[in-house]
Amino acid sequence: MLRFLVIPCLLFSGSLLATGAVFSVSDVELLTQQAKTKVAGRPVFQGTALLMQGRKILWQYQQGRTSQGEPFDQNTAFFAGSISKTLTAALLMQQVQKGTLDLQAPVKLYLPELRQPWASSVRLADLLSHSSGLVDMSTQQHYGQFRYNNLNFQLLGDILSAVTKVPYADLARQFLLQCQMNHSGFADKASSASDGWYEDQGQLKSIRGFMPVEAEPSGGLIASASDVALLPLCIQQELSQTSVQQMTWPRVLRQHRWGEVYYGYGMQVTETTAGTEWSHGGYIPGYVSVFNHFPKQQLTLVVLENQSLDPADFARAVYYHDSLREIVIRVLSQNQKG
């Protein structure tokens, strides 16, 4: 039988945030109540969530235990899935700043062994924005339109390794250390990652997270909630303003449950009633993740679950992620008006 431990924690209440937005006791209590909400037809929330401004945790909530029986906390590691793409984009922009990569150059310039015709025309910028049109290594359709494909970022990982002569995971670890994301990594952190649960015909089954080396740039990051919250902050600190603007420029419109969402370079960009939002999510068997960063307020919501429900009903699978996001946007919007 599964046994869960619930740890709601309020570390901030009733104080003025640096930008003038206020998260009162009642505001953050809304987050706790939502995380505790039982929804008909789906399991209760299992994982960790937190709200952070800068490096200060304003609110956190955990439910569940690690494989070793320890209660989850903000440092519990989970597979973060496609949040890895944001990290990969940041690594690539570092190389652009150094002059070792050109976003407008074709893939073949850096991977000359590729023989496919598209390699001579698809640019690094196209891979970063999922507008390459690649279906697989031998098929390209609708170049210039948004088509989400892990292959884009796996190729970017290959390019990074080719120009730096450093394996992707080692290059990424250097950035994680710079960001003080001390609970994050790749295969080296797999033993510390909490086991996941995936839904199979309405039943949750245990799964041990695994990601092959070639998929690390697109989905192999293992990270804690507190570390994921540091990622958008670190990107702003470690990259030039020009690079950050390039990453977060709304380049390609994508179909999304939130409405009008654009994709930049490894980052989703949305205009909300609370202002601009940068985000990325992840879904792999056993784990669902998302971060939502509001740069004006330097506020980040992170929700990591170690259970993945049937993606055929994705709104059900990400119910807690979306409902907590809605509360944060509503509070920020109301405080701006007030």
mmCIF file of C-alpha atoms in Angstrom:
data_model
loop_
_atom_site.group_PDB
_atom_site.id
_atom_site.type_symbol
_atom_site.label_atom_id
_atom_site.label_comp_id
_atom_site.label_asym_id
_atom_site.label_seq_id
_atom_site.Cartn_x
_atom_site.Cartn_y
_atom_site.Cartn_z
ATOM 1 C CA MET A 1 0.000 0.000 0.000
ATOM 2 C CA LEU A 2 1.247 3.466 -0.847
ATOM 3 C CA ARG A 3 1.657 5.818 2.094
ATOM 4 C CA PHE A 4 1.885 9.539 1.511
ATOM 5 C CA LEU A 5 3.143 12.349 3.687
ATOM 6 C CA VAL A 6 1.692 15.812 3.186
ATOM 7 C CA ILE A 7 3.870 18.807 4.045
ATOM 8 C CA PRO A 8 2.375 22.214 3.266
ATOM 9 C CA CYS A 9 4.734 25.006 4.219
ATOM 10 C CA LEU A 10 4.298 28.777 4.213
ATOM 11 C CA LEU A 11 7.585 30.622 4.367
ATOM 12 C CA PHE A 12 6.327 34.029 3.303
ATOM 13 C CA SER A 13 3.166 35.904 4.147
ATOM 14 C CA GLY A 14 1.757 39.365 4.020
ATOM 15 C CA SER A 15 4.971 41.067 2.897
ATOM 16 C CA LEU A 16 5.549 43.308 -0.086
ATOM 17 C CA LEU A 17 7.444 41.643 -2.896
ATOM 18 C CA ALA A 18 10.216 43.646 -4.516
ATOM 19 C CA THR A 19 8.020 44.423 -7.509
ATOM 20 C CA GLY A 20 5.039 45.557 -5.455
ATOM 21 C CA ALA A 21 3.026 42.356 -5.776
ATOM 22 C CA VAL A 22 1.679 40.943 -2.525
ATOM 23 C CA PHE A 23 1.199 37.272 -1.708
ATOM 24 C CA SER A 24 -0.762 37.396 1.504
ATOM 25 C CA VAL A 25 -1.452 34.506 3.855
ATOM 26 C CA SER A 26 -4.788 33.968 2.138
ATOM 27 C CA ASP A 27 -3.150 34.073 -1.295
ATOM 28 C CA VAL A 28 -0.689 31.295 -0.573
ATOM 29 C CA GLU A 29 -3.329 29.343 1.309
ATOM 30 C CA LEU A 30 -5.185 29.157 -2.004
ATOM 31 C CA LEU A 31 -2.205 27.282 -3.415
ATOM 32 C CA THR A 32 -2.179 24.818 -0.526
ATOM 33 C CA GLN A 33 -5.919 24.258 -0.784
ATOM 34 C CA GLN A 34 -5.630 23.646 -4.515
ATOM 35 C CA ALA A 35 -2.772 21.175 -4.098
ATOM 36 C CA LYS A 36 -4.889 19.298 -1.540
ATOM 37 C CA THR A 37 -8.008 19.296 -3.698
ATOM 38 C CA LYS A 38 -9.337 15.852 -4.557
ATOM 39 C CA VAL A 39 -10.586 15.589 -8.121
ATOM 40 C CA ALA A 40 -13.021 12.919 -9.208
ATOM 41 C CA GLY A 41 -11.490 10.504 -11.657
ATOM 42 C CA ARG A 42 -7.819 11.112 -10.915
ATOM 43 C CA PRO A 43 -5.380 10.407 -8.061
ATOM 44 C CA VAL A 44 -4.468 13.130 -5.594
ATOM 45 C CA PHE A 45 -1.390 15.247 -6.193
ATOM 46 C CA GLN A 46 1.844 13.376 -5.610
ATOM 47 C CA GLY A 47 5.099 15.265 -5.845
ATOM 48 C CA THR A 48 6.461 18.650 -4.887
ATOM 49 C CA ALA A 49 5.502 22.203 -5.770
ATOM 50 C CA LEU A 50 6.948 25.549 -4.816
ATOM 51 C CA LEU A 51 6.729 29.247 -5.517
ATOM 52 C CA MET A 52 9.981 31.177 -5.450
ATOM 53 C CA GLN A 53 10.887 34.817 -5.932
ATOM 54 C CA GLY A 54 14.527 35.224 -6.714
ATOM 55 C CA ARG A 55 16.123 32.621 -4.483
ATOM 56 C CA LYS A 56 13.557 32.929 -1.711
ATOM 57 C CA ILE A 57 10.919 30.223 -1.365
ATOM 58 C CA LEU A 58 7.536 31.820 -0.737
ATOM 59 C CA TRP A 59 5.494 28.627 -0.592
ATOM 60 C CA GLN A 60 6.057 24.918 -0.903
ATOM 61 C CA TYR A 61 3.975 21.787 -0.738
ATOM 62 C CA GLN A 62 4.977 18.147 -0.851
ATOM 63 C CA GLN A 63 3.048 14.910 -0.826
ATOM 64 C CA GLY A 64 4.723 11.540 -1.046
ATOM 65 C CA ARG A 65 7.830 9.651 -0.047
ATOM 66 C CA THR A 66 11.030 8.732 -1.822
ATOM 67 C CA SER A 67 11.961 5.168 -2.689
ATOM 68 C CA GLN A 68 13.935 5.128 0.574
ATOM 69 C CA GLY A 69 10.860 6.111 2.580
ATOM 70 C CA GLU A 70 11.922 9.700 3.221
ATOM 71 C CA PRO A 71 9.273 12.416 2.876
ATOM 72 C CA PHE A 72 9.529 14.562 -0.234
ATOM 73 C CA ASP A 73 11.020 18.013 0.180
ATOM 74 C CA GLN A 74 12.050 20.824 -2.161
ATOM 75 C CA ASN A 75 15.344 19.024 -2.825
ATOM 76 C CA THR A 76 13.827 15.669 -3.833
ATOM 77 C CA ALA A 77 14.983 14.806 -7.352
ATOM 78 C CA PHE A 78 12.611 13.847 -10.168
ATOM 79 C CA PHE A 79 13.031 13.267 -13.874
ATOM 80 C CA ALA A 80 12.192 16.684 -15.339
ATOM 81 C CA GLY A 81 11.568 15.536 -18.909
ATOM 82 C CA SER A 82 11.510 18.250 -21.552
ATOM 83 C CA ILE A 83 12.553 21.010 -19.170
ATOM 84 C CA SER A 84 15.902 19.659 -20.364
ATOM 85 C CA LYS A 85 15.286 21.563 -23.606
ATOM 86 C CA THR A 86 15.498 24.909 -21.806
ATOM 87 C CA LEU A 87 18.858 23.891 -20.369
ATOM 88 C CA THR A 88 20.102 22.731 -23.777
ATOM 89 C CA ALA A 89 19.058 26.020 -25.364
ATOM 90 C CA ALA A 90 20.982 27.931 -22.692
ATOM 91 C CA LEU A 91 24.093 25.831 -23.320
ATOM 92 C CA LEU A 92 23.823 26.505 -27.030
ATOM 93 C CA MET A 93 23.450 30.262 -26.490
ATOM 94 C CA GLN A 94 26.630 30.196 -24.406
ATOM 95 C CA GLN A 95 28.480 28.814 -27.403
ATOM 96 C CA VAL A 96 26.893 31.432 -29.666
ATOM 97 C CA GLN A 97 28.234 34.109 -27.324
ATOM 98 C CA LYS A 98 31.697 32.556 -27.551
ATOM 99 C CA GLY A 99 31.517 32.575 -31.339
ATOM 100 C CA THR A 100 31.808 28.805 -31.703
ATOM 101 C CA LEU A 101 28.256 28.430 -33.044
ATOM 102 C CA ASP A 102 26.132 30.427 -35.484
ATOM 103 C CA LEU A 103 22.356 30.188 -35.133
ATOM 104 C CA GLN A 104 21.900 30.821 -38.853
ATOM 105 C CA ALA A 105 24.347 28.119 -39.916
ATOM 106 C CA PRO A 106 23.033 24.810 -41.296
ATOM 107 C CA VAL A 107 23.249 21.667 -39.218
ATOM 108 C CA LYS A 108 25.656 20.101 -41.692
ATOM 109 C CA LEU A 109 28.335 22.682 -40.879
ATOM 110 C CA TYR A 110 28.702 21.121 -37.425
ATOM 111 C CA LEU A 111 27.658 17.555 -38.227
ATOM 112 C CA PRO A 112 29.273 17.019 -41.655
ATOM 113 C CA GLU A 113 28.700 13.268 -41.451
ATOM 114 C CA LEU A 114 24.964 13.786 -42.051
ATOM 115 C CA ARG A 115 23.970 12.899 -45.612
ATOM 116 C CA GLN A 116 20.287 13.845 -45.510
ATOM 117 C CA PRO A 117 19.339 16.765 -47.817
ATOM 118 C CA TRP A 118 17.716 18.766 -45.013
ATOM 119 C CA ALA A 119 21.035 18.984 -43.128
ATOM 120 C CA SER A 120 22.236 21.591 -45.625
ATOM 121 C CA SER A 121 19.236 23.893 -45.135
ATOM 122 C CA VAL A 122 17.912 23.405 -41.592
ATOM 123 C CA ARG A 123 19.538 25.954 -39.295
ATOM 124 C CA LEU A 124 20.355 25.705 -35.612
ATOM 125 C CA ALA A 125 17.671 28.350 -35.059
ATOM 126 C CA ASP A 126 15.113 26.017 -36.640
ATOM 127 C CA LEU A 127 16.035 23.188 -34.278
ATOM 128 C CA LEU A 128 15.809 25.499 -31.254
ATOM 129 C CA SER A 129 12.299 26.662 -32.169
ATOM 130 C CA HIS A 130 10.928 23.282 -33.317
ATOM 131 C CA SER A 131 10.390 24.749 -36.791
ATOM 132 C CA SER A 132 12.763 22.414 -38.655
ATOM 133 C CA GLY A 133 9.910 20.317 -40.007
ATOM 134 C CA LEU A 134 11.779 17.150 -39.053
ATOM 135 C CA VAL A 135 9.633 14.104 -38.438
ATOM 136 C CA ASP A 136 12.589 11.755 -38.214
ATOM 137 C CA MET A 137 16.107 11.671 -39.621
ATOM 138 C CA SER A 138 14.856 10.868 -43.118
ATOM 139 C CA THR A 139 11.581 12.816 -43.243
ATOM 140 C CA GLN A 140 10.921 16.562 -43.298
ATOM 141 C CA GLN A 141 7.488 18.173 -43.611
ATOM 142 C CA HIS A 142 6.177 21.742 -43.316
ATOM 143 C CA TYR A 143 9.476 23.508 -42.713
ATOM 144 C CA GLY A 144 8.981 26.721 -40.728
ATOM 145 C CA GLN A 145 5.886 25.533 -38.869
ATOM 146 C CA PHE A 146 5.916 24.446 -35.237
ATOM 147 C CA ARG A 147 6.324 20.698 -34.869
ATOM 148 C CA TYR A 148 7.432 19.499 -31.449
ATOM 149 C CA ASN A 149 10.069 16.802 -31.847
ATOM 150 C CA ASN A 150 12.710 15.565 -29.420
ATOM 151 C CA LEU A 151 14.992 14.950 -32.395
ATOM 152 C CA ASN A 152 15.583 18.703 -32.734
ATOM 153 C CA PHE A 153 17.236 18.909 -29.341
ATOM 154 C CA GLN A 154 19.033 15.598 -29.646
ATOM 155 C CA LEU A 155 20.735 17.052 -32.722
ATOM 156 C CA LEU A 156 21.571 20.203 -30.765
ATOM 157 C CA GLY A 157 23.170 18.027 -28.104
ATOM 158 C CA ASP A 158 25.273 16.339 -30.779
ATOM 159 C CA ILE A 159 26.308 19.742 -32.114
ATOM 160 C CA LEU A 160 27.306 20.964 -28.647
ATOM 161 C CA SER A 161 29.439 17.881 -28.095
ATOM 162 C CA ALA A 162 31.002 18.230 -31.548
ATOM 163 C CA VAL A 163 32.134 21.841 -31.123
ATOM 164 C CA THR A 164 33.194 21.649 -27.466
ATOM 165 C CA LYS A 165 34.691 18.132 -27.573
ATOM 166 C CA VAL A 166 32.882 17.540 -24.269
ATOM 167 C CA PRO A 167 30.051 15.021 -23.724
ATOM 168 C CA TYR A 168 26.699 16.772 -23.433
ATOM 169 C CA ALA A 169 26.037 15.697 -19.836
ATOM 170 C CA ASP A 170 29.452 16.947 -18.680
ATOM 171 C CA LEU A 171 28.888 20.286 -20.392
ATOM 172 C CA ALA A 172 25.457 20.569 -18.797
ATOM 173 C CA ARG A 173 26.815 19.719 -15.340
ATOM 174 C CA GLN A 174 29.211 22.661 -15.579
ATOM 175 C CA PHE A 175 26.241 24.962 -16.147
ATOM 176 C CA LEU A 176 24.271 23.340 -13.321
ATOM 177 C CA LEU A 177 27.183 24.006 -10.961
ATOM 178 C CA GLN A 178 27.320 27.628 -12.074
ATOM 179 C CA CYS A 179 23.616 27.862 -11.308
ATOM 180 C CA GLN A 180 24.062 26.176 -7.895
ATOM 181 C CA MET A 181 21.586 23.536 -9.014
ATOM 182 C CA ASN A 182 23.254 21.072 -6.679
ATOM 183 C CA HIS A 183 20.533 18.408 -6.719
ATOM 184 C CA SER A 184 20.454 18.144 -10.509
ATOM 185 C CA GLY A 185 22.240 16.009 -13.070
ATOM 186 C CA PHE A 186 21.734 13.176 -15.501
ATOM 187 C CA ALA A 187 22.636 9.492 -15.193
ATOM 188 C CA ASP A 188 24.833 10.412 -12.217
ATOM 189 C CA LYS A 189 21.695 11.407 -10.280
ATOM 190 C CA ALA A 190 19.475 8.525 -11.387
ATOM 191 C CA SER A 191 19.935 6.584 -8.149
ATOM 192 C CA SER A 192 18.716 9.565 -6.116
ATOM 193 C CA ALA A 193 15.644 10.243 -8.273
ATOM 194 C CA SER A 194 12.327 9.202 -6.817
ATOM 195 C CA ASP A 195 10.634 6.268 -8.526
ATOM 196 C CA GLY A 196 7.721 7.193 -10.758
ATOM 197 C CA TRP A 197 4.228 5.878 -11.365
ATOM 198 C CA TYR A 198 2.516 5.639 -14.731
ATOM 199 C CA GLU A 199 -1.111 4.933 -15.540
ATOM 200 C CA ASP A 200 -1.917 1.755 -17.426
ATOM 201 C CA GLN A 201 -5.591 1.038 -18.090
ATOM 202 C CA GLY A 202 -6.627 3.080 -15.078
ATOM 203 C CA GLN A 203 -4.070 1.563 -12.705
ATOM 204 C CA LEU A 204 -0.896 3.224 -11.426
ATOM 205 C CA LYS A 205 2.196 1.074 -11.845
ATOM 206 C CA SER A 206 5.682 1.699 -10.531
ATOM 207 C CA ILE A 207 8.478 2.569 -12.940
ATOM 208 C CA ARG A 208 12.150 3.297 -12.467
ATOM 209 C CA GLY A 209 13.078 6.381 -14.455
ATOM 210 C CA PHE A 210 15.569 5.939 -17.273
ATOM 211 C CA MET A 211 16.743 8.082 -20.166
ATOM 212 C CA PRO A 212 19.246 6.916 -22.807
ATOM 213 C CA VAL A 213 22.337 9.062 -23.311
ATOM 214 C CA GLU A 214 21.256 10.239 -26.760
ATOM 215 C CA ALA A 215 18.011 11.614 -25.278
ATOM 216 C CA GLU A 216 19.655 13.615 -22.481
ATOM 217 C CA PRO A 217 19.529 16.968 -24.332
ATOM 218 C CA SER A 218 15.795 16.595 -24.966
ATOM 219 C CA GLY A 219 14.581 14.913 -21.786
ATOM 220 C CA GLY A 220 17.261 13.497 -19.495
ATOM 221 C CA LEU A 221 17.536 16.162 -16.800
ATOM 222 C CA ILE A 222 17.009 14.993 -13.224
ATOM 223 C CA ALA A 223 16.300 17.903 -10.890
ATOM 224 C CA SER A 224 14.611 19.052 -7.707
ATOM 225 C CA ALA A 225 11.866 21.668 -7.610
ATOM 226 C CA SER A 226 14.144 24.219 -5.959
ATOM 227 C CA ASP A 227 16.768 23.658 -8.662
ATOM 228 C CA VAL A 228 14.285 23.987 -11.523
ATOM 229 C CA ALA A 229 13.172 27.314 -10.043
ATOM 230 C CA LEU A 230 16.772 28.523 -10.289
ATOM 231 C CA LEU A 231 17.080 27.693 -13.993
ATOM 232 C CA PRO A 232 15.315 30.773 -15.466
ATOM 233 C CA LEU A 233 17.137 32.991 -12.968
ATOM 234 C CA CYS A 234 20.497 31.507 -13.869
ATOM 235 C CA ILE A 235 19.821 31.908 -17.573
ATOM 236 C CA GLN A 236 19.335 35.632 -16.990
ATOM 237 C CA GLN A 237 22.543 35.809 -14.950
ATOM 238 C CA GLU A 238 24.820 33.634 -17.088
ATOM 239 C CA LEU A 239 23.714 34.748 -20.553
ATOM 240 C CA SER A 240 23.903 38.166 -22.141
ATOM 241 C CA GLN A 241 20.763 40.254 -22.415
ATOM 242 C CA THR A 242 20.802 39.668 -26.161
ATOM 243 C CA SER A 243 20.914 35.885 -25.697
ATOM 244 C CA VAL A 244 18.051 35.968 -23.187
ATOM 245 C CA GLN A 245 15.995 38.077 -25.579
ATOM 246 C CA GLN A 246 16.682 35.606 -28.373
ATOM 247 C CA MET A 247 15.612 32.664 -26.212
ATOM 248 C CA THR A 248 12.404 34.350 -25.093
ATOM 249 C CA TRP A 249 11.333 36.000 -28.336
ATOM 250 C CA PRO A 250 7.902 34.608 -29.395
ATOM 251 C CA ARG A 251 8.923 33.035 -32.696
ATOM 252 C CA VAL A 252 6.510 30.260 -33.600
ATOM 253 C CA LEU A 253 2.881 29.876 -32.545
ATOM 254 C CA ARG A 254 2.020 26.454 -31.147
ATOM 255 C CA GLN A 255 -1.288 24.819 -30.354
ATOM 256 C CA HIS A 256 -1.623 24.697 -26.585
ATOM 257 C CA ARG A 257 -4.260 24.146 -23.925
ATOM 258 C CA TRP A 258 -3.401 27.578 -22.425
ATOM 259 C CA GLY A 259 -4.411 29.366 -25.616
ATOM 260 C CA GLU A 260 -1.959 31.545 -27.558
ATOM 261 C CA VAL A 261 1.465 30.174 -26.666
ATOM 262 C CA TYR A 262 4.618 30.845 -28.659
ATOM 263 C CA TYR A 263 7.900 28.977 -28.709
ATOM 264 C CA GLY A 264 11.228 30.776 -28.611
ATOM 265 C CA TYR A 265 14.496 28.916 -28.233
ATOM 266 C CA GLY A 266 13.821 26.116 -25.754
ATOM 267 C CA MET A 267 11.276 28.286 -23.979
ATOM 268 C CA GLN A 268 7.521 28.847 -24.232
ATOM 269 C CA VAL A 269 6.435 32.490 -24.195
ATOM 270 C CA THR A 270 2.928 33.566 -23.214
ATOM 271 C CA GLU A 271 1.312 36.934 -22.581
ATOM 272 C CA THR A 272 -0.920 36.611 -19.516
ATOM 273 C CA THR A 273 -2.931 39.078 -17.464
ATOM 274 C CA ALA A 274 0.018 39.055 -15.046
ATOM 275 C CA GLY A 275 2.492 39.932 -17.809
ATOM 276 C CA THR A 276 4.921 37.863 -19.837
ATOM 277 C CA GLU A 277 5.405 34.240 -18.810
ATOM 278 C CA TRP A 278 8.306 31.971 -19.727
ATOM 279 C CA SER A 279 7.675 28.276 -19.266
ATOM 280 C CA HIS A 280 8.389 24.721 -20.239
ATOM 281 C CA GLY A 281 6.835 21.429 -19.300
ATOM 282 C CA GLY A 282 7.866 17.819 -19.421
ATOM 283 C CA TYR A 283 6.078 14.477 -19.635
ATOM 284 C CA ILE A 284 7.761 11.076 -19.604
ATOM 285 C CA PRO A 285 6.432 7.783 -18.212
ATOM 286 C CA GLY A 286 6.277 8.227 -14.451
ATOM 287 C CA TYR A 287 6.889 11.979 -14.289
ATOM 288 C CA VAL A 288 5.191 15.260 -15.219
ATOM 289 C CA SER A 289 6.838 18.644 -14.718
ATOM 290 C CA VAL A 290 6.469 22.348 -15.446
ATOM 291 C CA PHE A 291 8.018 25.665 -14.525
ATOM 292 C CA ASN A 292 6.289 29.013 -15.019
ATOM 293 C CA HIS A 293 8.508 32.076 -14.686
ATOM 294 C CA PHE A 294 7.237 35.647 -14.603
ATOM 295 C CA PRO A 295 10.275 37.810 -15.391
ATOM 296 C CA LYS A 296 8.708 41.120 -14.373
ATOM 297 C CA GLN A 297 8.213 39.799 -10.840
ATOM 298 C CA GLN A 298 11.156 37.348 -10.952
ATOM 299 C CA LEU A 299 8.664 34.799 -9.660
ATOM 300 C CA THR A 300 8.746 31.104 -10.527
ATOM 301 C CA LEU A 301 6.212 28.346 -9.945
ATOM 302 C CA VAL A 302 7.497 24.777 -10.221
ATOM 303 C CA VAL A 303 5.340 21.657 -10.070
ATOM 304 C CA LEU A 304 6.944 18.212 -10.279
ATOM 305 C CA GLU A 305 4.902 15.016 -10.032
ATOM 306 C CA ASN A 306 6.216 11.475 -9.956
ATOM 307 C CA GLN A 307 3.049 10.107 -11.493
ATOM 308 C CA SER A 308 2.034 10.382 -15.133
ATOM 309 C CA LEU A 309 -1.588 9.827 -16.016
ATOM 310 C CA ASP A 310 -2.874 8.793 -19.433
ATOM 311 C CA PRO A 311 -1.798 11.537 -21.891
ATOM 312 C CA ALA A 312 -4.931 10.903 -23.961
ATOM 313 C CA ASP A 313 -6.637 13.225 -21.444
ATOM 314 C CA PHE A 314 -3.792 15.645 -20.929
ATOM 315 C CA ALA A 315 -5.859 18.225 -19.036
ATOM 316 C CA ARG A 316 -6.513 15.538 -16.423
ATOM 317 C CA ALA A 317 -2.825 14.587 -16.318
ATOM 318 C CA VAL A 318 -1.696 18.172 -15.663
ATOM 319 C CA TYR A 319 -4.663 19.320 -13.584
ATOM 320 C CA TYR A 320 -2.610 20.439 -10.586
ATOM 321 C CA HIS A 321 0.059 22.077 -12.728
ATOM 322 C CA ASP A 322 -2.506 24.173 -14.582
ATOM 323 C CA SER A 323 -4.721 25.026 -11.623
ATOM 324 C CA LEU A 324 -1.786 26.235 -9.504
ATOM 325 C CA ARG A 325 -0.569 28.324 -12.446
ATOM 326 C CA GLU A 326 -4.016 29.898 -12.778
ATOM 327 C CA ILE A 327 -3.969 30.939 -9.118
ATOM 328 C CA VAL A 328 -0.539 32.556 -9.415
ATOM 329 C CA ILE A 329 -1.564 34.482 -12.532
ATOM 330 C CA ARG A 330 -4.802 35.608 -10.913
ATOM 331 C CA VAL A 331 -3.080 36.849 -7.746
ATOM 332 C CA LEU A 332 -0.359 38.680 -9.667
ATOM 333 C CA SER A 333 -2.942 40.234 -11.977
ATOM 334 C CA GLN A 334 -5.137 41.397 -9.105
ATOM 335 C CA ASN A 335 -2.182 42.907 -7.270
ATOM 336 C CA GLN A 336 -1.108 44.803 -10.387
ATOM 337 C CA LYS A 337 -4.581 46.320 -10.655
ATOM 338 C CA GLY A 338 -4.698 47.075 -6.938
#
